[in-house]
Amino acid sequence: DVKVTQSSRYLVKRTGEKVFLECVQDMDHENMFWYRQDPGLGLRLIYFSYDVKMKEKGDIPEGYSVSREKKERFSLILESASTNQTSMYLCASSSSWRGPIGSTEAFFGQGTRLTVV
Amino acid sequence: GENVEQHPSTLSVQEGDSAVIKCTYSDSASNYFPWYKQELGKGPQLIIDIRSNVGEKKDQRIAVTLNKTAKHFSLHITETQPEDSAVYFCAASEGGGSYIPTFGRGTSLIVHP
């Protein structure tokens, strides 16, 4: 069974703290993504990565950074947490290999609900 | 970039009724259109997808239709059941090696027993 695992289901952090959200996938996928989910706004892309040590900004990168030192692990970093970063964070991965039918399904983790107080 | 609009934001039906969720996209280069279901407390999970060379695809009680000319695609659920209650997201992408899905804002489907 394919797996994307996020290290925490719930986190409570204080304003100004540095926060690390960890994501690990066991499918040898090249692509990894961090999304933020807020009511009425859907899934918004924060950062993505095509390969180890490679990263690209998504639609809402401000206040975030990422790290991908190993293929299976993609970390989201909040340098100085603020209350407007209270949200659900979703990690996803997908394969670059298209195969005979070009499948590019994204697999999601269970999410981390972060509260910044 | 791609822009995906999804309607309605909330859909309430009686068990056994059909439910339809509609999405439009803006980028004519998009050729892969997945639908995800997110149950409470879980991450989204793919339920069905369609590619631009196909007009319709069915899988038991769910079906997806695609109109490339009009740039819209729809999810159809027949004989709805309470366990179909969830948030549904449509997405669009070029489906290439650098697959980056752009998601709609989601539809909260409530199926009343």
PDB file of N, CA and C in Angstrom, chain B residues 26-100:
ATOM      1  N   SER B  26      -8.959  26.898 -17.443  1.00  0.00           N
ATOM      2  CA  SER B  26      -8.633  27.998 -18.355  1.00  0.00           C
ATOM      3  C   SER B  26      -7.535  27.664 -19.359  1.00  0.00           C
ATOM      4  N   ASP B  27      -6.635  26.742 -19.003  1.00  0.00           N
ATOM      5  CA  ASP B  27      -5.472  26.473 -19.841  1.00  0.00           C
ATOM      6  C   ASP B  27      -5.777  25.349 -20.845  1.00  0.00           C
ATOM      7  N   SER B  28      -5.810  25.684 -22.125  1.00  0.00           N
ATOM      8  CA  SER B  28      -6.131  24.686 -23.135  1.00  0.00           C
ATOM      9  C   SER B  28      -5.082  23.585 -23.231  1.00  0.00           C
ATOM     10  N   ALA B  29      -3.902  23.799 -22.624  1.00  0.00           N
ATOM     11  CA  ALA B  29      -2.856  22.770 -22.630  1.00  0.00           C
ATOM     12  C   ALA B  29      -3.106  21.680 -21.588  1.00  0.00           C
ATOM     13  N   SER B  30      -4.010  21.917 -20.658  1.00  0.00           N
ATOM     14  CA  SER B  30      -4.303  20.897 -19.641  1.00  0.00           C
ATOM     15  C   SER B  30      -4.891  19.665 -20.296  1.00  0.00           C
ATOM     16  N   ASN B  31      -4.423  18.490 -19.888  1.00  0.00           N
ATOM     17  CA  ASN B  31      -4.908  17.258 -20.508  1.00  0.00           C
ATOM     18  C   ASN B  31      -5.159  16.129 -19.518  1.00  0.00           C
ATOM     19  N   TYR B  32      -5.059  16.428 -18.242  1.00  0.00           N
ATOM     20  CA  TYR B  32      -5.302  15.406 -17.218  1.00  0.00           C
ATOM     21  C   TYR B  32      -6.186  16.024 -16.144  1.00  0.00           C
ATOM     22  N   PHE B  33      -7.316  15.330 -15.834  1.00  0.00           N
ATOM     23  CA  PHE B  33      -8.336  15.913 -14.959  1.00  0.00           C
ATOM     24  C   PHE B  33      -8.741  14.882 -13.900  1.00  0.00           C
ATOM     25  N   PRO B  34      -8.095  14.913 -12.747  1.00  0.00           N
ATOM     26  CA  PRO B  34      -8.447  13.980 -11.676  1.00  0.00           C
ATOM     27  C   PRO B  34      -9.487  14.568 -10.726  1.00  0.00           C
ATOM     28  N   TRP B  35     -10.197  13.685 -10.053  1.00  0.00           N
ATOM     29  CA  TRP B  35     -11.127  14.059  -8.991  1.00  0.00           C
ATOM     30  C   TRP B  35     -10.682  13.363  -7.706  1.00  0.00           C
ATOM     31  N   TYR B  36     -10.674  14.139  -6.611  1.00  0.00           N
ATOM     32  CA  TYR B  36     -10.255  13.615  -5.325  1.00  0.00           C
ATOM     33  C   TYR B  36     -11.402  13.735  -4.323  1.00  0.00           C
ATOM     34  N   LYS B  37     -11.447  12.769  -3.438  1.00  0.00           N
ATOM     35  CA  LYS B  37     -12.429  12.763  -2.344  1.00  0.00           C
ATOM     36  C   LYS B  37     -11.669  12.887  -1.039  1.00  0.00           C
ATOM     37  N   GLN B  38     -12.106  13.818  -0.196  1.00  0.00           N
ATOM     38  CA  GLN B  38     -11.462  13.988   1.105  1.00  0.00           C
ATOM     39  C   GLN B  38     -12.489  13.755   2.202  1.00  0.00           C
ATOM     40  N   GLU B  39     -12.301  12.670   2.922  1.00  0.00           N
ATOM     41  CA  GLU B  39     -13.149  12.370   4.054  1.00  0.00           C
ATOM     42  C   GLU B  39     -12.619  13.094   5.285  1.00  0.00           C
ATOM     43  N   LEU B  40     -13.470  13.247   6.270  1.00  0.00           N
ATOM     44  CA  LEU B  40     -13.128  14.016   7.461  1.00  0.00           C
ATOM     45  C   LEU B  40     -11.876  13.468   8.130  1.00  0.00           C
ATOM     46  N   GLY B  41     -10.899  14.327   8.366  1.00  0.00           N
ATOM     47  CA  GLY B  41      -9.684  13.925   9.060  1.00  0.00           C
ATOM     48  C   GLY B  41      -8.672  13.186   8.203  1.00  0.00           C
ATOM     49  N   LYS B  42      -8.910  13.141   6.891  1.00  0.00           N
ATOM     50  CA  LYS B  42      -7.995  12.421   6.003  1.00  0.00           C
ATOM     51  C   LYS B  42      -7.512  13.328   4.873  1.00  0.00           C
ATOM     52  N   GLY B  43      -6.453  12.880   4.204  1.00  0.00           N
ATOM     53  CA  GLY B  43      -6.009  13.601   3.021  1.00  0.00           C
ATOM     54  C   GLY B  43      -6.850  13.227   1.813  1.00  0.00           C
ATOM     55  N   PRO B  44      -6.846  14.047   0.767  1.00  0.00           N
ATOM     56  CA  PRO B  44      -7.589  13.718  -0.456  1.00  0.00           C
ATOM     57  C   PRO B  44      -7.089  12.429  -1.092  1.00  0.00           C
ATOM     58  N   GLN B  45      -8.023  11.706  -1.700  1.00  0.00           N
ATOM     59  CA  GLN B  45      -7.677  10.449  -2.361  1.00  0.00           C
ATOM     60  C   GLN B  45      -8.332  10.432  -3.737  1.00  0.00           C
ATOM     61  N   LEU B  46      -7.574  10.007  -4.733  1.00  0.00           N
ATOM     62  CA  LEU B  46      -8.088   9.950  -6.100  1.00  0.00           C
ATOM     63  C   LEU B  46      -9.251   8.960  -6.197  1.00  0.00           C
ATOM     64  N   ILE B  47     -10.351   9.389  -6.839  1.00  0.00           N
ATOM     65  CA  ILE B  47     -11.478   8.474  -7.055  1.00  0.00           C
ATOM     66  C   ILE B  47     -11.685   8.165  -8.532  1.00  0.00           C
ATOM     67  N   ILE B  48     -11.367   9.089  -9.400  1.00  0.00           N
ATOM     68  CA  ILE B  48     -11.495   8.860 -10.831  1.00  0.00           C
ATOM     69  C   ILE B  48     -10.739   9.964 -11.553  1.00  0.00           C
ATOM     70  N   ASP B  49     -10.261   9.660 -12.748  1.00  0.00           N
ATOM     71  CA  ASP B  49      -9.581  10.682 -13.532  1.00  0.00           C
ATOM     72  C   ASP B  49      -9.918  10.485 -15.006  1.00  0.00           C
ATOM     73  N   ILE B  50      -9.671  11.513 -15.797  1.00  0.00           N
ATOM     74  CA  ILE B  50      -9.951  11.439 -17.221  1.00  0.00           C
ATOM     75  C   ILE B  50      -8.892  12.234 -17.967  1.00  0.00           C
ATOM     76  N   ARG B  51      -8.576  11.744 -19.159  1.00  0.00           N
ATOM     77  CA  ARG B  51      -7.593  12.437 -19.987  1.00  0.00           C
ATOM     78  C   ARG B  51      -8.293  13.075 -21.166  1.00  0.00           C
ATOM     79  N   SER B  52      -7.591  13.988 -21.823  1.00  0.00           N
ATOM     80  CA  SER B  52      -8.244  14.824 -22.830  1.00  0.00           C
ATOM     81  C   SER B  52      -8.608  14.072 -24.093  1.00  0.00           C
ATOM     82  N   ASN B  53      -8.123  12.844 -24.249  1.00  0.00           N
ATOM     83  CA  ASN B  53      -8.486  12.074 -25.436  1.00  0.00           C
ATOM     84  C   ASN B  53      -9.741  11.230 -25.210  1.00  0.00           C
ATOM     85  N   VAL B  54     -10.382  11.424 -24.048  1.00  0.00           N
ATOM     86  CA  VAL B  54     -11.575  10.652 -23.702  1.00  0.00           C
ATOM     87  C   VAL B  54     -12.677  11.618 -23.299  1.00  0.00           C
ATOM     88  N   GLY B  55     -13.945  11.329 -23.685  1.00  0.00           N
ATOM     89  CA  GLY B  55     -15.032  12.230 -23.349  1.00  0.00           C
ATOM     90  C   GLY B  55     -15.771  11.852 -22.081  1.00  0.00           C
ATOM     91  N   GLU B  56     -15.715  10.548 -21.735  1.00  0.00           N
ATOM     92  CA  GLU B  56     -16.446  10.093 -20.563  1.00  0.00           C
ATOM     93  C   GLU B  56     -15.768   8.852 -20.009  1.00  0.00           C
ATOM     94  N   LYS B  57     -15.852   8.712 -18.691  1.00  0.00           N
ATOM     95  CA  LYS B  57     -15.301   7.535 -18.026  1.00  0.00           C
ATOM     96  C   LYS B  57     -16.185   7.188 -16.850  1.00  0.00           C
ATOM     97  N   LYS B  58     -16.426   5.878 -16.674  1.00  0.00           N
ATOM     98  CA  LYS B  58     -17.303   5.432 -15.585  1.00  0.00           C
ATOM     99  C   LYS B  58     -16.591   4.421 -14.714  1.00  0.00           C
ATOM    100  N   ASP B  59     -16.947   4.444 -13.436  1.00  0.00           N
ATOM    101  CA  ASP B  59     -16.455   3.447 -12.498  1.00  0.00           C
ATOM    102  C   ASP B  59     -17.554   3.216 -11.479  1.00  0.00           C
ATOM    103  N   GLN B  60     -18.347   2.209 -11.712  1.00  0.00           N
ATOM    104  CA  GLN B  60     -19.480   1.862 -10.846  1.00  0.00           C
ATOM    105  C   GLN B  60     -20.454   3.038 -10.756  1.00  0.00           C
ATOM    106  N   ARG B  61     -20.586   3.656  -9.581  1.00  0.00           N
ATOM    107  CA  ARG B  61     -21.588   4.720  -9.432  1.00  0.00           C
ATOM    108  C   ARG B  61     -21.053   6.102  -9.773  1.00  0.00           C
ATOM    109  N   ILE B  62     -19.808   6.207 -10.094  1.00  0.00           N
ATOM    110  CA  ILE B  62     -19.256   7.526 -10.423  1.00  0.00           C
ATOM    111  C   ILE B  62     -18.844   7.579 -11.885  1.00  0.00           C
ATOM    112  N   ALA B  63     -18.980   8.780 -12.455  1.00  0.00           N
ATOM    113  CA  ALA B  63     -18.604   9.001 -13.846  1.00  0.00           C
ATOM    114  C   ALA B  63     -18.072  10.416 -13.975  1.00  0.00           C
ATOM    115  N   VAL B  64     -17.216  10.600 -14.934  1.00  0.00           N
ATOM    116  CA  VAL B  64     -16.701  11.932 -15.226  1.00  0.00           C
ATOM    117  C   VAL B  64     -16.858  12.189 -16.712  1.00  0.00           C
ATOM    118  N   THR B  65     -17.275  13.409 -17.057  1.00  0.00           N
ATOM    119  CA  THR B  65     -17.394  13.809 -18.443  1.00  0.00           C
ATOM    120  C   THR B  65     -16.485  15.001 -18.694  1.00  0.00           C
ATOM    121  N   LEU B  66     -15.992  15.109 -19.908  1.00  0.00           N
ATOM    122  CA  LEU B  66     -15.078  16.186 -20.277  1.00  0.00           C
ATOM    123  C   LEU B  66     -15.520  16.803 -21.600  1.00  0.00           C
ATOM    124  N   ASN B  67     -15.620  18.116 -21.627  1.00  0.00           N
ATOM    125  CA  ASN B  67     -15.899  18.854 -22.863  1.00  0.00           C
ATOM    126  C   ASN B  67     -14.712  19.778 -23.098  1.00  0.00           C
ATOM    127  N   LYS B  68     -13.805  19.342 -23.966  1.00  0.00           N
ATOM    128  CA  LYS B  68     -12.575  20.108 -24.202  1.00  0.00           C
ATOM    129  C   LYS B  68     -12.854  21.452 -24.860  1.00  0.00           C
ATOM    130  N   THR B  69     -13.826  21.478 -25.730  1.00  0.00           N
ATOM    131  CA  THR B  69     -14.137  22.715 -26.443  1.00  0.00           C
ATOM    132  C   THR B  69     -14.589  23.798 -25.469  1.00  0.00           C
ATOM    133  N   ALA B  70     -15.455  23.401 -24.539  1.00  0.00           N
ATOM    134  CA  ALA B  70     -15.984  24.347 -23.573  1.00  0.00           C
ATOM    135  C   ALA B  70     -15.077  24.462 -22.344  1.00  0.00           C
ATOM    136  N   LYS B  71     -14.070  23.610 -22.234  1.00  0.00           N
ATOM    137  CA  LYS B  71     -13.152  23.582 -21.091  1.00  0.00           C
ATOM    138  C   LYS B  71     -13.897  23.366 -19.794  1.00  0.00           C
ATOM    139  N   HIS B  72     -14.763  22.375 -19.781  1.00  0.00           N
ATOM    140  CA  HIS B  72     -15.362  22.023 -18.507  1.00  0.00           C
ATOM    141  C   HIS B  72     -15.489  20.510 -18.361  1.00  0.00           C
ATOM    142  N   PHE B  73     -15.486  20.071 -17.125  1.00  0.00           N
ATOM    143  CA  PHE B  73     -15.607  18.653 -16.801  1.00  0.00           C
ATOM    144  C   PHE B  73     -16.448  18.512 -15.535  1.00  0.00           C
ATOM    145  N   SER B  74     -17.114  17.384 -15.440  1.00  0.00           N
ATOM    146  CA  SER B  74     -18.089  17.194 -14.372  1.00  0.00           C
ATOM    147  C   SER B  74     -17.952  15.812 -13.745  1.00  0.00           C
ATOM    148  N   LEU B  75     -18.289  15.753 -12.462  1.00  0.00           N
ATOM    149  CA  LEU B  75     -18.339  14.487 -11.724  1.00  0.00           C
ATOM    150  C   LEU B  75     -19.806  14.159 -11.460  1.00  0.00           C
ATOM    151  N   HIS B  76     -20.189  12.931 -11.772  1.00  0.00           N
ATOM    152  CA  HIS B  76     -21.562  12.483 -11.563  1.00  0.00           C
ATOM    153  C   HIS B  76     -21.535  11.293 -10.606  1.00  0.00           C
ATOM    154  N   ILE B  77     -22.301  11.388  -9.538  1.00  0.00           N
ATOM    155  CA  ILE B  77     -22.444  10.276  -8.605  1.00  0.00           C
ATOM    156  C   ILE B  77     -23.907   9.866  -8.608  1.00  0.00           C
ATOM    157  N   THR B  78     -24.175   8.617  -8.940  1.00  0.00           N
ATOM    158  CA  THR B  78     -25.554   8.125  -8.936  1.00  0.00           C
ATOM    159  C   THR B  78     -25.812   7.311  -7.669  1.00  0.00           C
ATOM    160  N   GLU B  79     -27.099   7.186  -7.332  1.00  0.00           N
ATOM    161  CA  GLU B  79     -27.515   6.380  -6.167  1.00  0.00           C
ATOM    162  C   GLU B  79     -26.660   6.717  -4.943  1.00  0.00           C
ATOM    163  N   THR B  80     -26.629   7.980  -4.596  1.00  0.00           N
ATOM    164  CA  THR B  80     -25.753   8.413  -3.508  1.00  0.00           C
ATOM    165  C   THR B  80     -26.068   7.697  -2.200  1.00  0.00           C
ATOM    166  N   GLN B  81     -25.007   7.508  -1.415  1.00  0.00           N
ATOM    167  CA  GLN B  81     -25.101   6.845  -0.117  1.00  0.00           C
ATOM    168  C   GLN B  81     -24.471   7.753   0.937  1.00  0.00           C
ATOM    169  N   PRO B  82     -24.836   7.597   2.200  1.00  0.00           N
ATOM    170  CA  PRO B  82     -24.266   8.466   3.248  1.00  0.00           C
ATOM    171  C   PRO B  82     -22.740   8.468   3.260  1.00  0.00           C
ATOM    172  N   GLU B  83     -22.132   7.356   2.906  1.00  0.00           N
ATOM    173  CA  GLU B  83     -20.667   7.301   2.896  1.00  0.00           C
ATOM    174  C   GLU B  83     -20.045   8.086   1.745  1.00  0.00           C
ATOM    175  N   ASP B  84     -20.877   8.607   0.848  1.00  0.00           N
ATOM    176  CA  ASP B  84     -20.374   9.506  -0.192  1.00  0.00           C
ATOM    177  C   ASP B  84     -20.174  10.917   0.352  1.00  0.00           C
ATOM    178  N   SER B  85     -20.678  11.193   1.543  1.00  0.00           N
ATOM    179  CA  SER B  85     -20.517  12.516   2.156  1.00  0.00           C
ATOM    180  C   SER B  85     -19.032  12.791   2.379  1.00  0.00           C
ATOM    181  N   ALA B  86     -18.561  13.894   1.794  1.00  0.00           N
ATOM    182  CA  ALA B  86     -17.138  14.238   1.843  1.00  0.00           C
ATOM    183  C   ALA B  86     -16.948  15.555   1.092  1.00  0.00           C
ATOM    184  N   VAL B  87     -15.698  16.008   1.059  1.00  0.00           N
ATOM    185  CA  VAL B  87     -15.350  17.149   0.205  1.00  0.00           C
ATOM    186  C   VAL B  87     -14.710  16.598  -1.058  1.00  0.00           C
ATOM    187  N   TYR B  88     -15.163  17.068  -2.203  1.00  0.00           N
ATOM    188  CA  TYR B  88     -14.652  16.615  -3.494  1.00  0.00           C
ATOM    189  C   TYR B  88     -13.904  17.766  -4.176  1.00  0.00           C
ATOM    190  N   PHE B  89     -12.731  17.449  -4.692  1.00  0.00           N
ATOM    191  CA  PHE B  89     -11.916  18.431  -5.401  1.00  0.00           C
ATOM    192  C   PHE B  89     -11.700  17.979  -6.841  1.00  0.00           C
ATOM    193  N   CYS B  90     -11.871  18.902  -7.772  1.00  0.00           N
ATOM    194  CA  CYS B  90     -11.433  18.648  -9.130  1.00  0.00           C
ATOM    195  C   CYS B  90     -10.056  19.282  -9.300  1.00  0.00           C
ATOM    196  N   ALA B  91      -9.332  18.841 -10.314  1.00  0.00           N
ATOM    197  CA  ALA B  91      -8.013  19.391 -10.597  1.00  0.00           C
ATOM    198  C   ALA B  91      -7.734  19.284 -12.088  1.00  0.00           C
ATOM    199  N   ALA B  92      -6.791  20.089 -12.535  1.00  0.00           N
ATOM    200  CA  ALA B  92      -6.385  20.057 -13.934  1.00  0.00           C
ATOM    201  C   ALA B  92      -4.881  20.221 -14.002  1.00  0.00           C
ATOM    202  N   SER B  93      -4.258  19.545 -14.972  1.00  0.00           N
ATOM    203  CA  SER B  93      -2.818  19.699 -15.162  1.00  0.00           C
ATOM    204  C   SER B  93      -2.456  19.273 -16.566  1.00  0.00           C
ATOM    205  N   GLU B  94      -1.199  19.560 -16.944  1.00  0.00           N
ATOM    206  CA  GLU B  94      -0.727  19.139 -18.260  1.00  0.00           C
ATOM    207  C   GLU B  94      -0.411  17.659 -18.290  1.00  0.00           C
ATOM    208  N   GLY B  95      -0.304  17.044 -17.100  1.00  0.00           N
ATOM    209  CA  GLY B  95      -0.096  15.607 -17.062  1.00  0.00           C
ATOM    210  C   GLY B  95       1.268  15.158 -17.544  1.00  0.00           C
ATOM    211  N   GLY B  96       2.180  16.067 -17.635  1.00  0.00           N
ATOM    212  CA  GLY B  96       3.507  15.687 -18.098  1.00  0.00           C
ATOM    213  C   GLY B  96       4.405  15.268 -16.960  1.00  0.00           C
ATOM    214  N   GLY B  97       5.691  15.208 -17.203  1.00  0.00           N
ATOM    215  CA  GLY B  97       6.630  14.761 -16.181  1.00  0.00           C
ATOM    216  C   GLY B  97       6.637  15.670 -14.963  1.00  0.00           C
ATOM    217  N   SER B  98       6.430  16.942 -15.164  1.00  0.00           N
ATOM    218  CA  SER B  98       6.402  17.875 -14.032  1.00  0.00           C
ATOM    219  C   SER B  98       4.962  18.147 -13.640  1.00  0.00           C
ATOM    220  N   TYR B  99       4.266  17.097 -13.296  1.00  0.00           N
ATOM    221  CA  TYR B  99       2.841  17.188 -12.992  1.00  0.00           C
ATOM    222  C   TYR B  99       2.596  18.096 -11.803  1.00  0.00           C
ATOM    223  N   ILE B 100       1.888  19.189 -12.008  1.00  0.00           N
ATOM    224  CA  ILE B 100       1.509  20.085 -10.928  1.00  0.00           C
ATOM    225  C   ILE B 100       0.023  20.328 -11.056  1.00  0.00           C
TER     226      ILE B 100
END
